[in-house]
PDB file of C-alpha atoms in Angstrom:
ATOM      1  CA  UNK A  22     -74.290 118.917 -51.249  1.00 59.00           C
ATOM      2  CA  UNK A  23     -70.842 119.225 -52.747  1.00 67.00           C
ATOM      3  CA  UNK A  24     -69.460 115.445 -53.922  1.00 72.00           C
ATOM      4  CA  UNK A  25     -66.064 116.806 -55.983  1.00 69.00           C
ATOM      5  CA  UNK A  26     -64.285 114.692 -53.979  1.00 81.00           C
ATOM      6  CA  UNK A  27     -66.629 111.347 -53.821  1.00 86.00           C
ATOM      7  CA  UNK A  28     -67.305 108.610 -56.017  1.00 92.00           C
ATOM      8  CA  UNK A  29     -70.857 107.374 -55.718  1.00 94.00           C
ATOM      9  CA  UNK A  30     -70.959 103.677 -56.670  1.00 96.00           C
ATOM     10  CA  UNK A  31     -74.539 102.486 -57.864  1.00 96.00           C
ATOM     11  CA  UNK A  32     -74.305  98.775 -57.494  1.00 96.00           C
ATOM     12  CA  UNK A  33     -78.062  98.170 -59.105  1.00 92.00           C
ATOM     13  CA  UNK A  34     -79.141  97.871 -62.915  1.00 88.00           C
ATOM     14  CA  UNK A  35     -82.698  99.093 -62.237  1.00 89.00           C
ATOM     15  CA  UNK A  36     -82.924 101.541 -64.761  1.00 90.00           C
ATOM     16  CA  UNK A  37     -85.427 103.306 -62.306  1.00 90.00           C
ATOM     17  CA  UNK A  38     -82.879 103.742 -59.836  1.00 93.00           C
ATOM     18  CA  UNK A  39     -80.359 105.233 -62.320  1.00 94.00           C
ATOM     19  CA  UNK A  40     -82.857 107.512 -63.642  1.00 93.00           C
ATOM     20  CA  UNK A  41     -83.898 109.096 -59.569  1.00 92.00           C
ATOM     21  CA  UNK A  42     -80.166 109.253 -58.763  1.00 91.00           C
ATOM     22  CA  UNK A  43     -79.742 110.929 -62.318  1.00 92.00           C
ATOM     23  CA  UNK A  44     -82.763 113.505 -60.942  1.00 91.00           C
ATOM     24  CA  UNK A  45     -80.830 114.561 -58.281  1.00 88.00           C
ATOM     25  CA  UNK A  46     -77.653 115.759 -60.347  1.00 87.00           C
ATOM     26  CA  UNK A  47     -75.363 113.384 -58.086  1.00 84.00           C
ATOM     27  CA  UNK A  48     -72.270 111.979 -60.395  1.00 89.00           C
ATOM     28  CA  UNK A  49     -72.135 108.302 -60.192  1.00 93.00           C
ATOM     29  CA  UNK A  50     -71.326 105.203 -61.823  1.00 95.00           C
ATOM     30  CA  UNK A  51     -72.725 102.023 -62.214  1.00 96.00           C
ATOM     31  CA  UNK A  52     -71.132  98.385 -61.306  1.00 96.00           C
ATOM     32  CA  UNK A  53     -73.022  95.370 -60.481  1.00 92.00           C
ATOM     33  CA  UNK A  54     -72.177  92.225 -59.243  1.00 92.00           C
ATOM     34  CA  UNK A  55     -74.520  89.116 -59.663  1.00 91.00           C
ATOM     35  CA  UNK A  56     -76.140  88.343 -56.165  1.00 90.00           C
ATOM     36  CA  UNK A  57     -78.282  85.134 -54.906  1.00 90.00           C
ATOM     37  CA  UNK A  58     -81.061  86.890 -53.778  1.00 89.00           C
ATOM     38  CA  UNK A  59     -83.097  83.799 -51.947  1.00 91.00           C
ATOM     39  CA  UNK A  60     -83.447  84.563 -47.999  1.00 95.00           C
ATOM     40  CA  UNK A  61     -83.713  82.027 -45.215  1.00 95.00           C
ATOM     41  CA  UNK A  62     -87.696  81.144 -44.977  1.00 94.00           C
ATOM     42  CA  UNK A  63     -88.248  82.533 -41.800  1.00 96.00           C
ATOM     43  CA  UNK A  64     -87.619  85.867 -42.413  1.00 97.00           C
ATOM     44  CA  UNK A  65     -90.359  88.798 -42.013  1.00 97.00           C
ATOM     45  CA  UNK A  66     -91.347  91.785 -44.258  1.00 96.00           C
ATOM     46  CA  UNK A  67     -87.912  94.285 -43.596  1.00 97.00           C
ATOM     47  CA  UNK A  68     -85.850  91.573 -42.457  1.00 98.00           C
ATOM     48  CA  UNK A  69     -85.984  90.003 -46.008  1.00 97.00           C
ATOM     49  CA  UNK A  70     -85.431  93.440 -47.784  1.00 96.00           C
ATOM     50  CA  UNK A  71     -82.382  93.779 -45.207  1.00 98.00           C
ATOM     51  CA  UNK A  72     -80.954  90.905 -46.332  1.00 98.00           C
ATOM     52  CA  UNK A  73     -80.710  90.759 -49.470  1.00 96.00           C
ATOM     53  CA  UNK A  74     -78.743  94.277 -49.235  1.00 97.00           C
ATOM     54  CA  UNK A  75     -75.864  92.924 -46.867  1.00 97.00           C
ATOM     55  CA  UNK A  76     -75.990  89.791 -50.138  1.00 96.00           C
ATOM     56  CA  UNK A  77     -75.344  92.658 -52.335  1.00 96.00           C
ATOM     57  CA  UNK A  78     -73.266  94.736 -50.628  1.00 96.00           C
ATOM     58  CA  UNK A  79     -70.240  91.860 -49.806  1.00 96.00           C
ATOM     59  CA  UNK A  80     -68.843  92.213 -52.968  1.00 96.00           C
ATOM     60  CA  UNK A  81     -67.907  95.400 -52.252  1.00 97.00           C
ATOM     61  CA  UNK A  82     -66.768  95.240 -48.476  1.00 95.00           C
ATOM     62  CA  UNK A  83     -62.741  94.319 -49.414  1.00 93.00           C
ATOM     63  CA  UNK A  84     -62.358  96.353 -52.258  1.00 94.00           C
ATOM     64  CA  UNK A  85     -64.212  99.903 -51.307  1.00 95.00           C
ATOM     65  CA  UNK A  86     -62.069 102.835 -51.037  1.00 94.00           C
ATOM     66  CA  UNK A  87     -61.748 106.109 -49.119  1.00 91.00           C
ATOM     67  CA  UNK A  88     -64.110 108.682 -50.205  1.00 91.00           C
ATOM     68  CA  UNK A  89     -66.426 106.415 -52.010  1.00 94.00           C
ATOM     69  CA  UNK A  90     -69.894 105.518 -51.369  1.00 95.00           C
ATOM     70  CA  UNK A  91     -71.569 102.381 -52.620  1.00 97.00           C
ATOM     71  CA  UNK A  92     -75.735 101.932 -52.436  1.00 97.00           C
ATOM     72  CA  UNK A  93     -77.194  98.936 -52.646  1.00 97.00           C
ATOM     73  CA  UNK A  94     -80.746  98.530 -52.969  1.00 96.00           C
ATOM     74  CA  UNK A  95     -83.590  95.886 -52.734  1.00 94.00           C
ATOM     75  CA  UNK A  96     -87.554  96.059 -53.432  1.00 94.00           C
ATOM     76  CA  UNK A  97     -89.965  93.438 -52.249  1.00 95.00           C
ATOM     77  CA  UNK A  98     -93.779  93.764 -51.639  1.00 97.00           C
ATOM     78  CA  UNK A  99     -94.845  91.890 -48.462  1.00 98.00           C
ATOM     79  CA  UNK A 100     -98.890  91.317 -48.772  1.00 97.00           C
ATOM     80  CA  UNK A 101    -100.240  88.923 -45.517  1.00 97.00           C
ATOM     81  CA  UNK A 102     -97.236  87.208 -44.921  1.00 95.00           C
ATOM     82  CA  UNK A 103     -96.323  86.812 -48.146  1.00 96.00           C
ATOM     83  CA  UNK A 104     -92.976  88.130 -50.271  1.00 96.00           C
ATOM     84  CA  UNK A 105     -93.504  88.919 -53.872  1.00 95.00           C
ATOM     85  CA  UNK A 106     -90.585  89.439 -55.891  1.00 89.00           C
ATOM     86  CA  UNK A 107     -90.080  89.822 -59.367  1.00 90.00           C
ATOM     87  CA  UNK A 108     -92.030  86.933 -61.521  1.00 95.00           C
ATOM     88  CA  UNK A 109     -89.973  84.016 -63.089  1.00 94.00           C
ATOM     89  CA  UNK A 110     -93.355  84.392 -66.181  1.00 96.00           C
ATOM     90  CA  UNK A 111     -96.423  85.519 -67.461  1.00 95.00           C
ATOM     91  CA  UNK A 112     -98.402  83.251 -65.202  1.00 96.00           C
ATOM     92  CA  UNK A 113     -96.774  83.785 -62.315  1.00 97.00           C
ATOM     93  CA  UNK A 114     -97.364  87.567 -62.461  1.00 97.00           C
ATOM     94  CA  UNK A 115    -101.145  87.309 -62.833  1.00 97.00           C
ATOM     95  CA  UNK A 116    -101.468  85.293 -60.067  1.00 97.00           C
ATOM     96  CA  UNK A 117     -99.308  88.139 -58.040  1.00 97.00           C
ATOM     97  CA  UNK A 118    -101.708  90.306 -59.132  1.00 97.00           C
ATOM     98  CA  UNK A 119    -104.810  88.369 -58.660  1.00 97.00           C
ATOM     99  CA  UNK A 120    -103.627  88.405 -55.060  1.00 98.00           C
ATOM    100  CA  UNK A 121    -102.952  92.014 -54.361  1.00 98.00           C
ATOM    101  CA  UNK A 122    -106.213  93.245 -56.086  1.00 98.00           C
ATOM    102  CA  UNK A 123    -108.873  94.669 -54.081  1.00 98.00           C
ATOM    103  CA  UNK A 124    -105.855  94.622 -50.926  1.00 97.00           C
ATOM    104  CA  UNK A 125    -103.168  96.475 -49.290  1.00 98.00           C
ATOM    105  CA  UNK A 126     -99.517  95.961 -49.215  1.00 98.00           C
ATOM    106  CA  UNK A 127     -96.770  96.838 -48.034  1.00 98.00           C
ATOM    107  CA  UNK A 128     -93.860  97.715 -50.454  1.00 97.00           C
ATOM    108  CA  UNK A 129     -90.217  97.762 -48.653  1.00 97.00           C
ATOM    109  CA  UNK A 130     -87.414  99.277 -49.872  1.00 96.00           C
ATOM    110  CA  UNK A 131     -83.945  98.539 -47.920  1.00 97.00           C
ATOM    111  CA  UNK A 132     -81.218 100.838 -49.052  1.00 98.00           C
ATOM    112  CA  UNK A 133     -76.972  99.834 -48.083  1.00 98.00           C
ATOM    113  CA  UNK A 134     -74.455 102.819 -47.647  1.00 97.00           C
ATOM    114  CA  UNK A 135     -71.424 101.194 -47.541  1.00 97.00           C
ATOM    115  CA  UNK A 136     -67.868 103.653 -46.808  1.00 95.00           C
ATOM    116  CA  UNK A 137     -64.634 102.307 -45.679  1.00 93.00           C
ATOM    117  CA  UNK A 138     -65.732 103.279 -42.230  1.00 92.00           C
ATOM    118  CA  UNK A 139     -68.823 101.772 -41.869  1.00 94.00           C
ATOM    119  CA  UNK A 140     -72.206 100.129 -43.659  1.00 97.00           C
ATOM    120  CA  UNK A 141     -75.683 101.233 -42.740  1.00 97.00           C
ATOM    121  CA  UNK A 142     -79.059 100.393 -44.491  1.00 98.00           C
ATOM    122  CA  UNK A 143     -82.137 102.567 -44.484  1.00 97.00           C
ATOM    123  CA  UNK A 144     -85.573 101.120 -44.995  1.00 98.00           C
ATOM    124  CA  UNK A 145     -88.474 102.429 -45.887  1.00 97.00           C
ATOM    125  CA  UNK A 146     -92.560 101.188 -46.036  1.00 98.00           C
ATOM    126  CA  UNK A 147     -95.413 102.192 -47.864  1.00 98.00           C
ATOM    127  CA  UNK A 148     -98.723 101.324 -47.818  1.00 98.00           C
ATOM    128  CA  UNK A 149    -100.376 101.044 -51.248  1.00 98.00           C
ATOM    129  CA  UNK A 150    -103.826 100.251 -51.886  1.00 98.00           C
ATOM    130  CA  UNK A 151    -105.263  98.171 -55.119  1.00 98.00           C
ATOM    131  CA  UNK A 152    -108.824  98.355 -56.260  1.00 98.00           C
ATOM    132  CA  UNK A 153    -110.503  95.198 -57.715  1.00 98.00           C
ATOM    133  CA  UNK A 154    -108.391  94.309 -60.766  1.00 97.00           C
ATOM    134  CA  UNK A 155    -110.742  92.680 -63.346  1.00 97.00           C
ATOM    135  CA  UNK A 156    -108.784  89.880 -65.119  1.00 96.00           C
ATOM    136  CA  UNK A 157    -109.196  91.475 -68.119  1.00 97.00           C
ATOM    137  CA  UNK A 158    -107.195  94.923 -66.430  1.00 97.00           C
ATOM    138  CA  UNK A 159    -104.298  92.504 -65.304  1.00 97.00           C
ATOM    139  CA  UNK A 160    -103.876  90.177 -68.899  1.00 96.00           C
ATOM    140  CA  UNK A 161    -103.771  94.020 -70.627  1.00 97.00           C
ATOM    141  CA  UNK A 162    -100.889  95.038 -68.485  1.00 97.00           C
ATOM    142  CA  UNK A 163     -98.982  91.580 -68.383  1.00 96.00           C
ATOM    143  CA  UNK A 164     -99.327  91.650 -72.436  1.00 94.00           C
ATOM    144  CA  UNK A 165     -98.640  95.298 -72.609  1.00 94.00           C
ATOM    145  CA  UNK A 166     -95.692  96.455 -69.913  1.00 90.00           C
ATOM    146  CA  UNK A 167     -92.999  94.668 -68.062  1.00 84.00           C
ATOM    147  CA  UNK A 168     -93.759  93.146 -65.034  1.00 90.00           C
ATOM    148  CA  UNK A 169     -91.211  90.375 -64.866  1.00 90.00           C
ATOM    149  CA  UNK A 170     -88.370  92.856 -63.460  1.00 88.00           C
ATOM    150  CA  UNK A 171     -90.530  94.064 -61.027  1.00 92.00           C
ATOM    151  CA  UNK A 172     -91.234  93.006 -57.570  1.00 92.00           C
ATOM    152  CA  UNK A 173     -94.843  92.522 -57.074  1.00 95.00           C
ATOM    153  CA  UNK A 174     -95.354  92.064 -61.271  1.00 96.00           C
ATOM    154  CA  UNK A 175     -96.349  95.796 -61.199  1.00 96.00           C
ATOM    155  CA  UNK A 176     -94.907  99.472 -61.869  1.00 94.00           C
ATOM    156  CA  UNK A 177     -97.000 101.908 -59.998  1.00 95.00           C
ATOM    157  CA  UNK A 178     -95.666 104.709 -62.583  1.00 94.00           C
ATOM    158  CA  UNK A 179     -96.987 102.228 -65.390  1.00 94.00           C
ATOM    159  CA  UNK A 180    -100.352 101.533 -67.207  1.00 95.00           C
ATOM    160  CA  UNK A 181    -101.536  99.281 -64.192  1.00 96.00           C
ATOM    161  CA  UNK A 182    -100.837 101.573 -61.196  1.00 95.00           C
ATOM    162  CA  UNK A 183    -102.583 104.681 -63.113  1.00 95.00           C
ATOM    163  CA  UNK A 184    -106.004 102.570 -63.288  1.00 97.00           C
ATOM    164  CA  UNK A 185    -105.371 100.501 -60.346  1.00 97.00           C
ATOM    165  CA  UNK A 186    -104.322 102.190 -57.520  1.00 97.00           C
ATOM    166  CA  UNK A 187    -106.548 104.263 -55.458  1.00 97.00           C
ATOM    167  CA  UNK A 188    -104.264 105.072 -52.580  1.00 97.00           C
ATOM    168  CA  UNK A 189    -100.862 104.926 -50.742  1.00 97.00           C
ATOM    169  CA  UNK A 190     -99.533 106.115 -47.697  1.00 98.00           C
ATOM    170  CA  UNK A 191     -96.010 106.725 -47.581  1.00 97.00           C
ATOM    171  CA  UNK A 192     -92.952 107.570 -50.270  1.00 96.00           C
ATOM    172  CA  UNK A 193     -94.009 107.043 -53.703  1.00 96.00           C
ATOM    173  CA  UNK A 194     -90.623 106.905 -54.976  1.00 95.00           C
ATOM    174  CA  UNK A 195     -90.094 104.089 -52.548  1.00 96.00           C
ATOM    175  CA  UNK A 196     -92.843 102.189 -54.514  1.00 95.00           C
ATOM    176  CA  UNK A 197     -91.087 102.543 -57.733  1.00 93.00           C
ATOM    177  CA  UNK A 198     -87.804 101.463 -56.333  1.00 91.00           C
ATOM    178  CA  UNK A 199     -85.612 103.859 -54.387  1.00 95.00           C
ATOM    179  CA  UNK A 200     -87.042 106.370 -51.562  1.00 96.00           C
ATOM    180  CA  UNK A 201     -85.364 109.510 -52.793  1.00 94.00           C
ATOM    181  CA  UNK A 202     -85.626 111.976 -50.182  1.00 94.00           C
ATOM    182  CA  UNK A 203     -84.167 109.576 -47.748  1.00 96.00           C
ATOM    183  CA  UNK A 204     -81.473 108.652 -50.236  1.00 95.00           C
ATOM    184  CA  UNK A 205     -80.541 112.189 -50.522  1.00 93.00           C
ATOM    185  CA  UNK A 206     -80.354 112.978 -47.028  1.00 94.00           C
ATOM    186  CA  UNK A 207     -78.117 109.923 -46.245  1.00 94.00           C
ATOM    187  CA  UNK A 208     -75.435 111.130 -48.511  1.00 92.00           C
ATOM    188  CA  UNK A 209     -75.525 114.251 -47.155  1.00 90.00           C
ATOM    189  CA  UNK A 210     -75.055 113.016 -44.052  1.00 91.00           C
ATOM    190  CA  UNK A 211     -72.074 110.769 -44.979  1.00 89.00           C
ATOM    191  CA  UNK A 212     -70.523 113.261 -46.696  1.00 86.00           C
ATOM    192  CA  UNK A 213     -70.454 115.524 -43.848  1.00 82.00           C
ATOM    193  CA  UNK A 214     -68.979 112.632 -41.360  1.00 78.00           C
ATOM    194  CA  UNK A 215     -65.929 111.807 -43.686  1.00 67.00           C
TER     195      UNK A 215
END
């Protein structure tokens, strides 16, 4: 994939997503712009995920340039008809992860490709699995890690989804915050349509 001529535009702080797009030797840089992320209430599972990327990617619609690619990204975990984002505290994170023990849930990722010719979004599900969480499993993790940037108040790469996870089905980068080999592909195939 050759990107001389391309400037990929990361428009995410997730230091997770820097480091995957770093793992794939692609050149990019980072801006950000400050996005309401709330979604009208009646939204469903992708739909939300979908969202939230067209909030993020407007800032970028008037000002994006030929030969540049901007990705926009958004992670939610949708558990029986419920969206967990990131915790506002503590408290709020154990009881996220009260509910998703000894469940599944779905973890959506919704990816934006924005180039002066057109915006798409890619979205991808996984199916993880949780074993019983003992209290004393989830105050360990809440004391010890960060779950407040994460949606779902949980890392699967972390301390928590080591000892607590007994299964997923699907991308396990998606779970972590950005489904890679999709990601890859997309660029490719952008690249080869300018």
């Amino acid at each position: 994939m050759n990107l001389n001529d391309y400037e990929i535009i990361l428009a995410s702080g997730s230091p997770r997503r820097k480091d995957f797009l770093e793992s794939l030797k692609i050149p990019f840089t980072i801006k950000t712009h400050w996005v309401d992320e709330s979604f009208p209430p009646e939204l469903k599972g992708n739909e939300i995920a979908e969202f939230i990327v067209r909030q993020k990617n407007a800032p970028f619609v008037n000002v994006i340039q030929p030969k540049q690619i901007v990705i926009t990204a958004d992670t939610i975990v949708w558990c029986e008809n419920r969206c967990l984002g990131k915790p506002k505290n503590k408290k709020i994170a154990k009881e996220m992860l009260k509910f998703l023990s000894g469940k599944s849930h779905e973890v959506i990722t919704s990816v934006g490709f924005l180039t002066a010719k057109k915006f798409e979004i890619i979205t991808e599900n996984t199916k993880v699995f949780f074993k019983n969480l003992e209290d004393q499993e989830i105050d360990y993790y809440i004391e010890n890690a960060m779950p407040l940037d994460k949606a779902g108040a949980y890392g699967i790469q972390e301390w928590i989804g080591k000892i607590g996870i007994i299964q997923i089905v699907g991308s396990y980068t998606n779970v972590v915050g950005l489904p890679l080999a999709q990601v890859k592909e997309k660029i490719s195939l952008l690249v080869q349509e300018q």
